[in-house]
Amino acid sequence: MPDSYLKVTIFRDERTLARSLAERLASDLALQPRQVLGLATGRTPVRLYHELGTLHAHGRADFSQVVTFNLDEFWGLPPDDPGSYRSFMDVHLFNRVGITPEQVNFLRGDADDADAECERYDRAIASADGIDLQLLGIGTNGHIGFNEPSRELAARTHRVRLKESTRRSNAALFGGDVSRVPTEALSMGMGSILRARRIVLIATGKSKARCVERLLTGPITTKLPASFLQLHSAVEVMLDTAAGEFVHS
Ligand code: GLP
């Protein structure tokens, strides 16, 4: 395999990856408590969030000065809907580490006007002086946030129609019923993501091996939105052995 521009680390398993990243984030926070964190949802970061919860419970991860921005939210859902990404974050991270609503920035899926909501979000990111660390997962089709493969990609926060495969992989949030997964979402755009000062992408499991291989070695293409990360100078890709099966060191 040709060398990747991106820094890649492979961990024995998902748990080791989550622990190592959680320890690192906690140490970073000890050195620089006021950070703007860009956060992701999905199955992949759940272990990391729970590890951070454990460190916080032991007094080893202080989130009291962080400001957060999440990548995306389903269009049409209020924040307190159990299927919303906001609810997901409350359950898996915010409530576990004492992040208060005042520290949280989130796209509102129930806003009256999607365009105005997206503009509000971009302005909020700018007034926070941008994102210090953006955490990303990756969809099996190479999407990041909800930037789906397409002929062109939006730079700014925008409204997006979700692919069926993406709706299927989000069905667990809706009791496994794909028909209840919203058809649209609001998502930070590629420009907003690539402006983050540092980016950490995590991927685990065999189902991610192909998109990870394309991310690391393929061309930069709107057909694989994550491939644009090759243009960023401070990206780290953290994999378990299953997701990294095509990566040879
Ligand atoms: C979701 C989210 C993404 C996430 C991706 C992977 O649709 N919008 O931010 O990275 O899909 O999800 P998972 O970690 O469950 O595989």
PDB file of C-alpha atoms and ligand atoms in Angstrom:
ATOM      1  CA  MET A   1       0.000   0.000   0.000  1.00  0.00           C
ATOM      2  CA  PRO A   2       1.390   3.480  -0.806  1.00  0.00           C
ATOM      3  CA  ASP A   3       2.154   5.784   2.092  1.00  0.00           C
ATOM      4  CA  SER A   4      -0.734   7.866   3.304  1.00  0.00           C
ATOM      5  CA  TYR A   5      -0.471  11.586   3.937  1.00  0.00           C
ATOM      6  CA  LEU A   6      -2.454  10.970   7.083  1.00  0.00           C
ATOM      7  CA  LYS A   7      -1.049   9.782  10.380  1.00  0.00           C
ATOM      8  CA  VAL A   8      -2.505   6.341  11.074  1.00  0.00           C
ATOM      9  CA  THR A   9      -2.430   4.407  14.340  1.00  0.00           C
ATOM     10  CA  ILE A  10      -3.809   0.902  14.660  1.00  0.00           C
ATOM     11  CA  PHE A  11      -4.932  -0.443  18.026  1.00  0.00           C
ATOM     12  CA  ARG A  12      -5.416  -4.044  19.062  1.00  0.00           C
ATOM     13  CA  ASP A  13      -9.143  -3.554  19.580  1.00  0.00           C
ATOM     14  CA  GLU A  14     -11.874  -0.966  19.983  1.00  0.00           C
ATOM     15  CA  ARG A  15     -11.474  -0.785  23.735  1.00  0.00           C
ATOM     16  CA  THR A  16      -7.742  -0.086  23.617  1.00  0.00           C
ATOM     17  CA  LEU A  17      -8.346   2.629  21.039  1.00  0.00           C
ATOM     18  CA  ALA A  18     -11.075   4.263  23.142  1.00  0.00           C
ATOM     19  CA  ARG A  19      -8.976   4.156  26.310  1.00  0.00           C
ATOM     20  CA  SER A  20      -5.905   5.563  24.667  1.00  0.00           C
ATOM     21  CA  LEU A  21      -7.791   8.424  23.023  1.00  0.00           C
ATOM     22  CA  ALA A  22      -9.732   9.183  26.212  1.00  0.00           C
ATOM     23  CA  GLU A  23      -6.473   9.382  28.205  1.00  0.00           C
ATOM     24  CA  ARG A  24      -4.993  11.672  25.593  1.00  0.00           C
ATOM     25  CA  LEU A  25      -8.003  13.993  25.514  1.00  0.00           C
ATOM     26  CA  ALA A  26      -8.011  14.166  29.315  1.00  0.00           C
ATOM     27  CA  SER A  27      -4.305  15.102  29.372  1.00  0.00           C
ATOM     28  CA  ASP A  28      -4.873  17.734  26.675  1.00  0.00           C
ATOM     29  CA  LEU A  29      -7.690  19.190  28.760  1.00  0.00           C
ATOM     30  CA  ALA A  30      -5.459  19.313  31.829  1.00  0.00           C
ATOM     31  CA  LEU A  31      -2.948  21.388  29.846  1.00  0.00           C
ATOM     32  CA  GLN A  32      -5.530  23.511  28.043  1.00  0.00           C
ATOM     33  CA  PRO A  33      -8.905  23.409  29.802  1.00  0.00           C
ATOM     34  CA  ARG A  34     -10.637  25.881  27.488  1.00  0.00           C
ATOM     35  CA  GLN A  35     -11.077  23.991  24.243  1.00  0.00           C
ATOM     36  CA  VAL A  36     -13.630  24.063  21.486  1.00  0.00           C
ATOM     37  CA  LEU A  37     -14.473  20.448  20.714  1.00  0.00           C
ATOM     38  CA  GLY A  38     -16.228  19.289  17.565  1.00  0.00           C
ATOM     39  CA  LEU A  39     -18.088  16.087  18.384  1.00  0.00           C
ATOM     40  CA  ALA A  40     -19.560  13.191  16.454  1.00  0.00           C
ATOM     41  CA  THR A  41     -22.366  10.724  17.015  1.00  0.00           C
ATOM     42  CA  GLY A  42     -22.732   7.126  15.844  1.00  0.00           C
ATOM     43  CA  ARG A  43     -21.785   3.766  17.321  1.00  0.00           C
ATOM     44  CA  THR A  44     -18.052   4.381  16.965  1.00  0.00           C
ATOM     45  CA  PRO A  45     -17.440   7.121  19.576  1.00  0.00           C
ATOM     46  CA  VAL A  46     -19.683   5.564  22.239  1.00  0.00           C
ATOM     47  CA  ARG A  47     -16.868   3.661  23.940  1.00  0.00           C
ATOM     48  CA  LEU A  48     -14.661   6.733  23.899  1.00  0.00           C
ATOM     49  CA  TYR A  49     -17.424   8.805  25.499  1.00  0.00           C
ATOM     50  CA  HIS A  50     -17.947   6.168  28.199  1.00  0.00           C
ATOM     51  CA  GLU A  51     -14.203   6.043  28.895  1.00  0.00           C
ATOM     52  CA  LEU A  52     -14.220   9.824  29.272  1.00  0.00           C
ATOM     53  CA  GLY A  53     -17.132   9.434  31.695  1.00  0.00           C
ATOM     54  CA  THR A  54     -15.085   7.009  33.767  1.00  0.00           C
ATOM     55  CA  LEU A  55     -12.061   9.330  33.802  1.00  0.00           C
ATOM     56  CA  HIS A  56     -14.323  12.225  34.796  1.00  0.00           C
ATOM     57  CA  ALA A  57     -15.825  10.167  37.648  1.00  0.00           C
ATOM     58  CA  HIS A  58     -12.263   9.628  38.925  1.00  0.00           C
ATOM     59  CA  GLY A  59     -11.518  13.345  38.735  1.00  0.00           C
ATOM     60  CA  ARG A  60      -9.218  12.871  35.754  1.00  0.00           C
ATOM     61  CA  ALA A  61     -11.080  14.664  32.962  1.00  0.00           C
ATOM     62  CA  ASP A  62     -12.250  18.225  33.470  1.00  0.00           C
ATOM     63  CA  PHE A  63     -14.764  19.443  30.921  1.00  0.00           C
ATOM     64  CA  SER A  64     -15.870  22.515  32.870  1.00  0.00           C
ATOM     65  CA  GLN A  65     -14.419  24.996  30.389  1.00  0.00           C
ATOM     66  CA  VAL A  66     -14.999  23.268  27.076  1.00  0.00           C
ATOM     67  CA  VAL A  67     -17.379  24.495  24.430  1.00  0.00           C
ATOM     68  CA  THR A  68     -18.851  21.870  22.113  1.00  0.00           C
ATOM     69  CA  PHE A  69     -20.242  21.827  18.580  1.00  0.00           C
ATOM     70  CA  ASN A  70     -21.756  18.670  17.158  1.00  0.00           C
ATOM     71  CA  LEU A  71     -21.462  17.844  13.504  1.00  0.00           C
ATOM     72  CA  ASP A  72     -25.072  17.228  12.648  1.00  0.00           C
ATOM     73  CA  GLU A  73     -28.700  16.696  13.615  1.00  0.00           C
ATOM     74  CA  PHE A  74     -31.757  15.118  12.050  1.00  0.00           C
ATOM     75  CA  TRP A  75     -34.042  17.627  10.384  1.00  0.00           C
ATOM     76  CA  GLY A  76     -37.514  17.667  11.893  1.00  0.00           C
ATOM     77  CA  LEU A  77     -36.607  16.404  15.370  1.00  0.00           C
ATOM     78  CA  PRO A  78     -36.673  18.598  18.494  1.00  0.00           C
ATOM     79  CA  PRO A  79     -33.638  18.264  20.777  1.00  0.00           C
ATOM     80  CA  ASP A  80     -35.550  16.237  23.366  1.00  0.00           C
ATOM     81  CA  ASP A  81     -36.721  13.614  20.860  1.00  0.00           C
ATOM     82  CA  PRO A  82     -35.151  10.315  22.021  1.00  0.00           C
ATOM     83  CA  GLY A  83     -33.865   9.705  18.457  1.00  0.00           C
ATOM     84  CA  SER A  84     -32.151  13.084  18.143  1.00  0.00           C
ATOM     85  CA  TYR A  85     -28.386  13.358  18.118  1.00  0.00           C
ATOM     86  CA  ARG A  86     -28.750  15.871  20.930  1.00  0.00           C
ATOM     87  CA  SER A  87     -30.379  13.185  23.110  1.00  0.00           C
ATOM     88  CA  PHE A  88     -27.633  10.750  22.094  1.00  0.00           C
ATOM     89  CA  MET A  89     -24.953  13.192  23.237  1.00  0.00           C
ATOM     90  CA  ASP A  90     -26.752  13.909  26.531  1.00  0.00           C
ATOM     91  CA  VAL A  91     -26.915  10.192  27.312  1.00  0.00           C
ATOM     92  CA  HIS A  92     -23.475   9.112  26.141  1.00  0.00           C
ATOM     93  CA  LEU A  93     -21.298  12.116  26.965  1.00  0.00           C
ATOM     94  CA  PHE A  94     -22.689  15.394  28.265  1.00  0.00           C
ATOM     95  CA  ASN A  95     -24.471  13.973  31.332  1.00  0.00           C
ATOM     96  CA  ARG A  96     -21.526  11.698  32.131  1.00  0.00           C
ATOM     97  CA  VAL A  97     -18.860  14.402  32.158  1.00  0.00           C
ATOM     98  CA  GLY A  98     -20.860  17.351  33.515  1.00  0.00           C
ATOM     99  CA  ILE A  99     -21.063  19.356  30.293  1.00  0.00           C
ATOM    100  CA  THR A 100     -23.915  21.812  30.867  1.00  0.00           C
ATOM    101  CA  PRO A 101     -26.389  23.068  28.220  1.00  0.00           C
ATOM    102  CA  GLU A 102     -24.627  26.461  28.260  1.00  0.00           C
ATOM    103  CA  GLN A 103     -21.467  24.806  26.972  1.00  0.00           C
ATOM    104  CA  VAL A 104     -23.230  22.995  24.146  1.00  0.00           C
ATOM    105  CA  ASN A 105     -23.869  24.193  20.606  1.00  0.00           C
ATOM    106  CA  PHE A 106     -26.178  22.059  18.506  1.00  0.00           C
ATOM    107  CA  LEU A 107     -28.041  22.384  15.248  1.00  0.00           C
ATOM    108  CA  ARG A 108     -31.788  22.539  15.925  1.00  0.00           C
ATOM    109  CA  GLY A 109     -33.700  20.012  13.872  1.00  0.00           C
ATOM    110  CA  ASP A 110     -36.920  21.797  14.767  1.00  0.00           C
ATOM    111  CA  ALA A 111     -35.857  25.276  13.641  1.00  0.00           C
ATOM    112  CA  ASP A 112     -38.414  27.208  11.541  1.00  0.00           C
ATOM    113  CA  ASP A 113     -35.960  27.980   8.779  1.00  0.00           C
ATOM    114  CA  ALA A 114     -33.183  25.492   7.922  1.00  0.00           C
ATOM    115  CA  ASP A 115     -31.033  27.999   6.038  1.00  0.00           C
ATOM    116  CA  ALA A 116     -31.173  30.553   8.851  1.00  0.00           C
ATOM    117  CA  GLU A 117     -30.341  27.803  11.371  1.00  0.00           C
ATOM    118  CA  CYS A 118     -27.308  26.736   9.334  1.00  0.00           C
ATOM    119  CA  GLU A 119     -26.101  30.334   9.087  1.00  0.00           C
ATOM    120  CA  ARG A 120     -26.572  30.777  12.829  1.00  0.00           C
ATOM    121  CA  TYR A 121     -24.405  27.702  13.446  1.00  0.00           C
ATOM    122  CA  ASP A 122     -21.583  28.856  11.182  1.00  0.00           C
ATOM    123  CA  ARG A 123     -21.622  32.238  12.908  1.00  0.00           C
ATOM    124  CA  ALA A 124     -21.492  30.516  16.329  1.00  0.00           C
ATOM    125  CA  ILE A 125     -18.449  28.460  15.272  1.00  0.00           C
ATOM    126  CA  ALA A 126     -16.746  31.618  14.018  1.00  0.00           C
ATOM    127  CA  SER A 127     -17.486  33.525  17.225  1.00  0.00           C
ATOM    128  CA  ALA A 128     -16.016  30.668  19.272  1.00  0.00           C
ATOM    129  CA  ASP A 129     -12.848  31.234  17.192  1.00  0.00           C
ATOM    130  CA  GLY A 130     -13.202  27.914  15.380  1.00  0.00           C
ATOM    131  CA  ILE A 131     -12.865  24.311  16.467  1.00  0.00           C
ATOM    132  CA  ASP A 132      -9.678  23.163  18.198  1.00  0.00           C
ATOM    133  CA  LEU A 133     -10.257  19.433  17.884  1.00  0.00           C
ATOM    134  CA  GLN A 134     -12.803  17.804  15.593  1.00  0.00           C
ATOM    135  CA  LEU A 135     -13.677  14.195  16.296  1.00  0.00           C
ATOM    136  CA  LEU A 136     -15.024  12.246  13.318  1.00  0.00           C
ATOM    137  CA  GLY A 137     -16.426   8.840  12.563  1.00  0.00           C
ATOM    138  CA  ILE A 138     -16.875   7.651   9.010  1.00  0.00           C
ATOM    139  CA  GLY A 139     -19.892   6.156   7.258  1.00  0.00           C
ATOM    140  CA  THR A 140     -19.356   2.973   5.255  1.00  0.00           C
ATOM    141  CA  ASN A 141     -19.938   5.061   2.119  1.00  0.00           C
ATOM    142  CA  GLY A 142     -17.225   7.507   3.201  1.00  0.00           C
ATOM    143  CA  HIS A 143     -19.477  10.227   4.580  1.00  0.00           C
ATOM    144  CA  ILE A 144     -18.317  12.457   7.413  1.00  0.00           C
ATOM    145  CA  GLY A 145     -20.904  14.300   9.459  1.00  0.00           C
ATOM    146  CA  PHE A 146     -23.776  13.979   7.015  1.00  0.00           C
ATOM    147  CA  ASN A 147     -21.727  15.013   4.002  1.00  0.00           C
ATOM    148  CA  GLU A 148     -22.861  12.244   1.698  1.00  0.00           C
ATOM    149  CA  PRO A 149     -21.047  11.148  -1.490  1.00  0.00           C
ATOM    150  CA  SER A 150     -22.296  13.359  -4.257  1.00  0.00           C
ATOM    151  CA  ARG A 151     -21.274  15.336  -7.367  1.00  0.00           C
ATOM    152  CA  GLU A 152     -20.473  18.334  -5.222  1.00  0.00           C
ATOM    153  CA  LEU A 153     -20.024  18.918  -1.510  1.00  0.00           C
ATOM    154  CA  ALA A 154     -21.205  21.911   0.498  1.00  0.00           C
ATOM    155  CA  ALA A 155     -18.535  23.946   2.246  1.00  0.00           C
ATOM    156  CA  ARG A 156     -20.799  25.409   4.901  1.00  0.00           C
ATOM    157  CA  THR A 157     -23.426  24.034   7.234  1.00  0.00           C
ATOM    158  CA  HIS A 158     -26.366  22.916   5.127  1.00  0.00           C
ATOM    159  CA  ARG A 159     -29.500  20.810   4.824  1.00  0.00           C
ATOM    160  CA  VAL A 160     -28.930  17.380   3.323  1.00  0.00           C
ATOM    161  CA  ARG A 161     -31.045  14.468   2.038  1.00  0.00           C
ATOM    162  CA  LEU A 162     -29.841  11.233   3.610  1.00  0.00           C
ATOM    163  CA  LYS A 163     -28.934   8.168   1.576  1.00  0.00           C
ATOM    164  CA  GLU A 164     -30.942   5.036   2.298  1.00  0.00           C
ATOM    165  CA  SER A 165     -27.796   3.258   3.512  1.00  0.00           C
ATOM    166  CA  THR A 166     -27.180   6.077   5.994  1.00  0.00           C
ATOM    167  CA  ARG A 167     -30.772   5.925   7.214  1.00  0.00           C
ATOM    168  CA  ARG A 168     -30.408   2.169   7.683  1.00  0.00           C
ATOM    169  CA  SER A 169     -27.236   2.566   9.725  1.00  0.00           C
ATOM    170  CA  ASN A 170     -28.985   5.096  11.974  1.00  0.00           C
ATOM    171  CA  ALA A 171     -32.079   2.918  12.526  1.00  0.00           C
ATOM    172  CA  ALA A 172     -30.861   1.724  15.942  1.00  0.00           C
ATOM    173  CA  LEU A 173     -31.660   5.201  17.320  1.00  0.00           C
ATOM    174  CA  PHE A 174     -35.275   4.634  16.259  1.00  0.00           C
ATOM    175  CA  GLY A 175     -35.879   1.177  17.682  1.00  0.00           C
ATOM    176  CA  GLY A 176     -34.476  -0.459  14.541  1.00  0.00           C
ATOM    177  CA  ASP A 177     -37.315   0.955  12.424  1.00  0.00           C
ATOM    178  CA  VAL A 178     -35.727   2.575   9.359  1.00  0.00           C
ATOM    179  CA  SER A 179     -39.043   4.160   8.343  1.00  0.00           C
ATOM    180  CA  ARG A 180     -38.809   6.356  11.460  1.00  0.00           C
ATOM    181  CA  VAL A 181     -35.343   7.688  10.565  1.00  0.00           C
ATOM    182  CA  PRO A 182     -35.752  11.228   9.211  1.00  0.00           C
ATOM    183  CA  THR A 183     -35.041  11.637   5.506  1.00  0.00           C
ATOM    184  CA  GLU A 184     -33.111  14.874   5.947  1.00  0.00           C
ATOM    185  CA  ALA A 185     -30.550  16.368   8.298  1.00  0.00           C
ATOM    186  CA  LEU A 186     -28.523  19.501   8.939  1.00  0.00           C
ATOM    187  CA  SER A 187     -24.780  19.019   8.800  1.00  0.00           C
ATOM    188  CA  MET A 188     -21.615  20.992   9.132  1.00  0.00           C
ATOM    189  CA  GLY A 189     -20.054  21.264   5.680  1.00  0.00           C
ATOM    190  CA  MET A 190     -16.670  20.101   4.457  1.00  0.00           C
ATOM    191  CA  GLY A 191     -15.197  23.596   4.801  1.00  0.00           C
ATOM    192  CA  SER A 192     -16.339  23.863   8.408  1.00  0.00           C
ATOM    193  CA  ILE A 193     -14.812  20.456   9.200  1.00  0.00           C
ATOM    194  CA  LEU A 194     -11.540  21.141   7.387  1.00  0.00           C
ATOM    195  CA  ARG A 195     -11.137  24.444   9.236  1.00  0.00           C
ATOM    196  CA  ALA A 196     -10.748  22.609  12.556  1.00  0.00           C
ATOM    197  CA  ARG A 197      -7.204  23.004  13.853  1.00  0.00           C
ATOM    198  CA  ARG A 198      -6.847  19.270  14.549  1.00  0.00           C
ATOM    199  CA  ILE A 199      -8.931  16.326  13.416  1.00  0.00           C
ATOM    200  CA  VAL A 200      -9.123  12.798  14.832  1.00  0.00           C
ATOM    201  CA  LEU A 201     -11.049  10.239  12.798  1.00  0.00           C
ATOM    202  CA  ILE A 202     -11.859   6.942  14.456  1.00  0.00           C
ATOM    203  CA  ALA A 203     -13.079   3.815  12.691  1.00  0.00           C
ATOM    204  CA  THR A 204     -13.616   0.349  14.061  1.00  0.00           C
ATOM    205  CA  GLY A 205     -14.898  -2.950  12.721  1.00  0.00           C
ATOM    206  CA  LYS A 206     -14.599  -4.817   9.450  1.00  0.00           C
ATOM    207  CA  SER A 207     -17.438  -2.879   7.813  1.00  0.00           C
ATOM    208  CA  LYS A 208     -15.210   0.221   7.771  1.00  0.00           C
ATOM    209  CA  ALA A 209     -12.124  -1.442   6.244  1.00  0.00           C
ATOM    210  CA  ARG A 210     -12.925  -0.554   2.605  1.00  0.00           C
ATOM    211  CA  CYS A 211     -13.827   3.080   3.168  1.00  0.00           C
ATOM    212  CA  VAL A 212     -10.756   3.494   5.383  1.00  0.00           C
ATOM    213  CA  GLU A 213      -8.556   2.034   2.646  1.00  0.00           C
ATOM    214  CA  ARG A 214     -10.076   4.458   0.108  1.00  0.00           C
ATOM    215  CA  LEU A 215      -9.679   7.346   2.556  1.00  0.00           C
ATOM    216  CA  LEU A 216      -6.005   6.596   3.045  1.00  0.00           C
ATOM    217  CA  THR A 217      -4.925   5.677  -0.462  1.00  0.00           C
ATOM    218  CA  GLY A 218      -7.583   6.711  -2.949  1.00  0.00           C
ATOM    219  CA  PRO A 219      -7.979   9.930  -4.886  1.00  0.00           C
ATOM    220  CA  ILE A 220      -9.579  12.998  -3.335  1.00  0.00           C
ATOM    221  CA  THR A 221     -13.113  12.792  -4.616  1.00  0.00           C
ATOM    222  CA  THR A 222     -16.590  13.991  -3.716  1.00  0.00           C
ATOM    223  CA  LYS A 223     -17.589  10.333  -4.084  1.00  0.00           C
ATOM    224  CA  LEU A 224     -15.757   9.721  -0.813  1.00  0.00           C
ATOM    225  CA  PRO A 225     -16.143  12.903   1.253  1.00  0.00           C
ATOM    226  CA  ALA A 226     -13.653  11.708   3.885  1.00  0.00           C
ATOM    227  CA  SER A 227     -10.915  11.710   1.207  1.00  0.00           C
ATOM    228  CA  PHE A 228     -10.770  15.522   1.544  1.00  0.00           C
ATOM    229  CA  LEU A 229      -9.098  14.967   4.912  1.00  0.00           C
ATOM    230  CA  GLN A 230      -5.922  14.229   2.923  1.00  0.00           C
ATOM    231  CA  LEU A 231      -5.720  17.996   2.360  1.00  0.00           C
ATOM    232  CA  HIS A 232      -5.565  18.793   6.080  1.00  0.00           C
ATOM    233  CA  SER A 233      -2.190  18.977   7.789  1.00  0.00           C
ATOM    234  CA  ALA A 234      -3.182  17.718  11.238  1.00  0.00           C
ATOM    235  CA  VAL A 235      -5.363  14.633  10.886  1.00  0.00           C
ATOM    236  CA  GLU A 236      -4.942  11.447  12.844  1.00  0.00           C
ATOM    237  CA  VAL A 237      -6.746   8.285  11.837  1.00  0.00           C
ATOM    238  CA  MET A 238      -7.216   5.817  14.691  1.00  0.00           C
ATOM    239  CA  LEU A 239      -8.288   2.295  13.760  1.00  0.00           C
ATOM    240  CA  ASP A 240      -8.784  -1.083  15.329  1.00  0.00           C
ATOM    241  CA  THR A 241      -7.233  -4.063  13.563  1.00  0.00           C
ATOM    242  CA  ALA A 242     -10.478  -4.926  11.757  1.00  0.00           C
ATOM    243  CA  ALA A 243     -10.933  -1.456  10.234  1.00  0.00           C
ATOM    244  CA  GLY A 244      -7.215  -1.327   9.451  1.00  0.00           C
ATOM    245  CA  GLU A 245      -7.024  -4.702   7.744  1.00  0.00           C
ATOM    246  CA  PHE A 246      -5.796  -3.174   4.458  1.00  0.00           C
ATOM    247  CA  VAL A 247      -3.234  -0.960   6.155  1.00  0.00           C
ATOM    248  CA  HIS A 248       0.291  -2.351   6.168  1.00  0.00           C
ATOM    249  CA  SER A 249       2.914  -0.749   8.294  1.00  0.00           C
TER     250      SER A 249
HETATM  251  C1  GLP B   1     -23.679   8.753  11.116  1.00  0.00           C
HETATM  252  C2  GLP B   1     -23.164  10.146  11.564  1.00  0.00           C
HETATM  253  C3  GLP B   1     -21.694  10.271  11.349  1.00  0.00           C
HETATM  254  C4  GLP B   1     -21.028   8.993  11.815  1.00  0.00           C
HETATM  255  C5  GLP B   1     -21.368   7.884  10.868  1.00  0.00           C
HETATM  256  C6  GLP B   1     -20.830   6.522  11.289  1.00  0.00           C
HETATM  257  O1  GLP B   1     -24.623   8.791  10.130  1.00  0.00           O
HETATM  258  N1  GLP B   1     -23.844  11.256  10.966  1.00  0.00           N
HETATM  259  O2  GLP B   1     -21.195  11.408  12.026  1.00  0.00           O
HETATM  260  O3  GLP B   1     -19.626   9.129  11.810  1.00  0.00           O
HETATM  261  O4  GLP B   1     -22.724   7.858  10.558  1.00  0.00           O
HETATM  262  O5  GLP B   1     -21.638   5.925  12.260  1.00  0.00           O
HETATM  263  P1  GLP B   1     -21.187   4.660  13.081  1.00  0.00           P
HETATM  264  O6  GLP B   1     -20.135   5.125  14.000  1.00  0.00           O
HETATM  265  O7  GLP B   1     -22.434   4.236  13.813  1.00  0.00           O
HETATM  266  O8  GLP B   1     -20.720   3.652  12.128  1.00  0.00           O
END
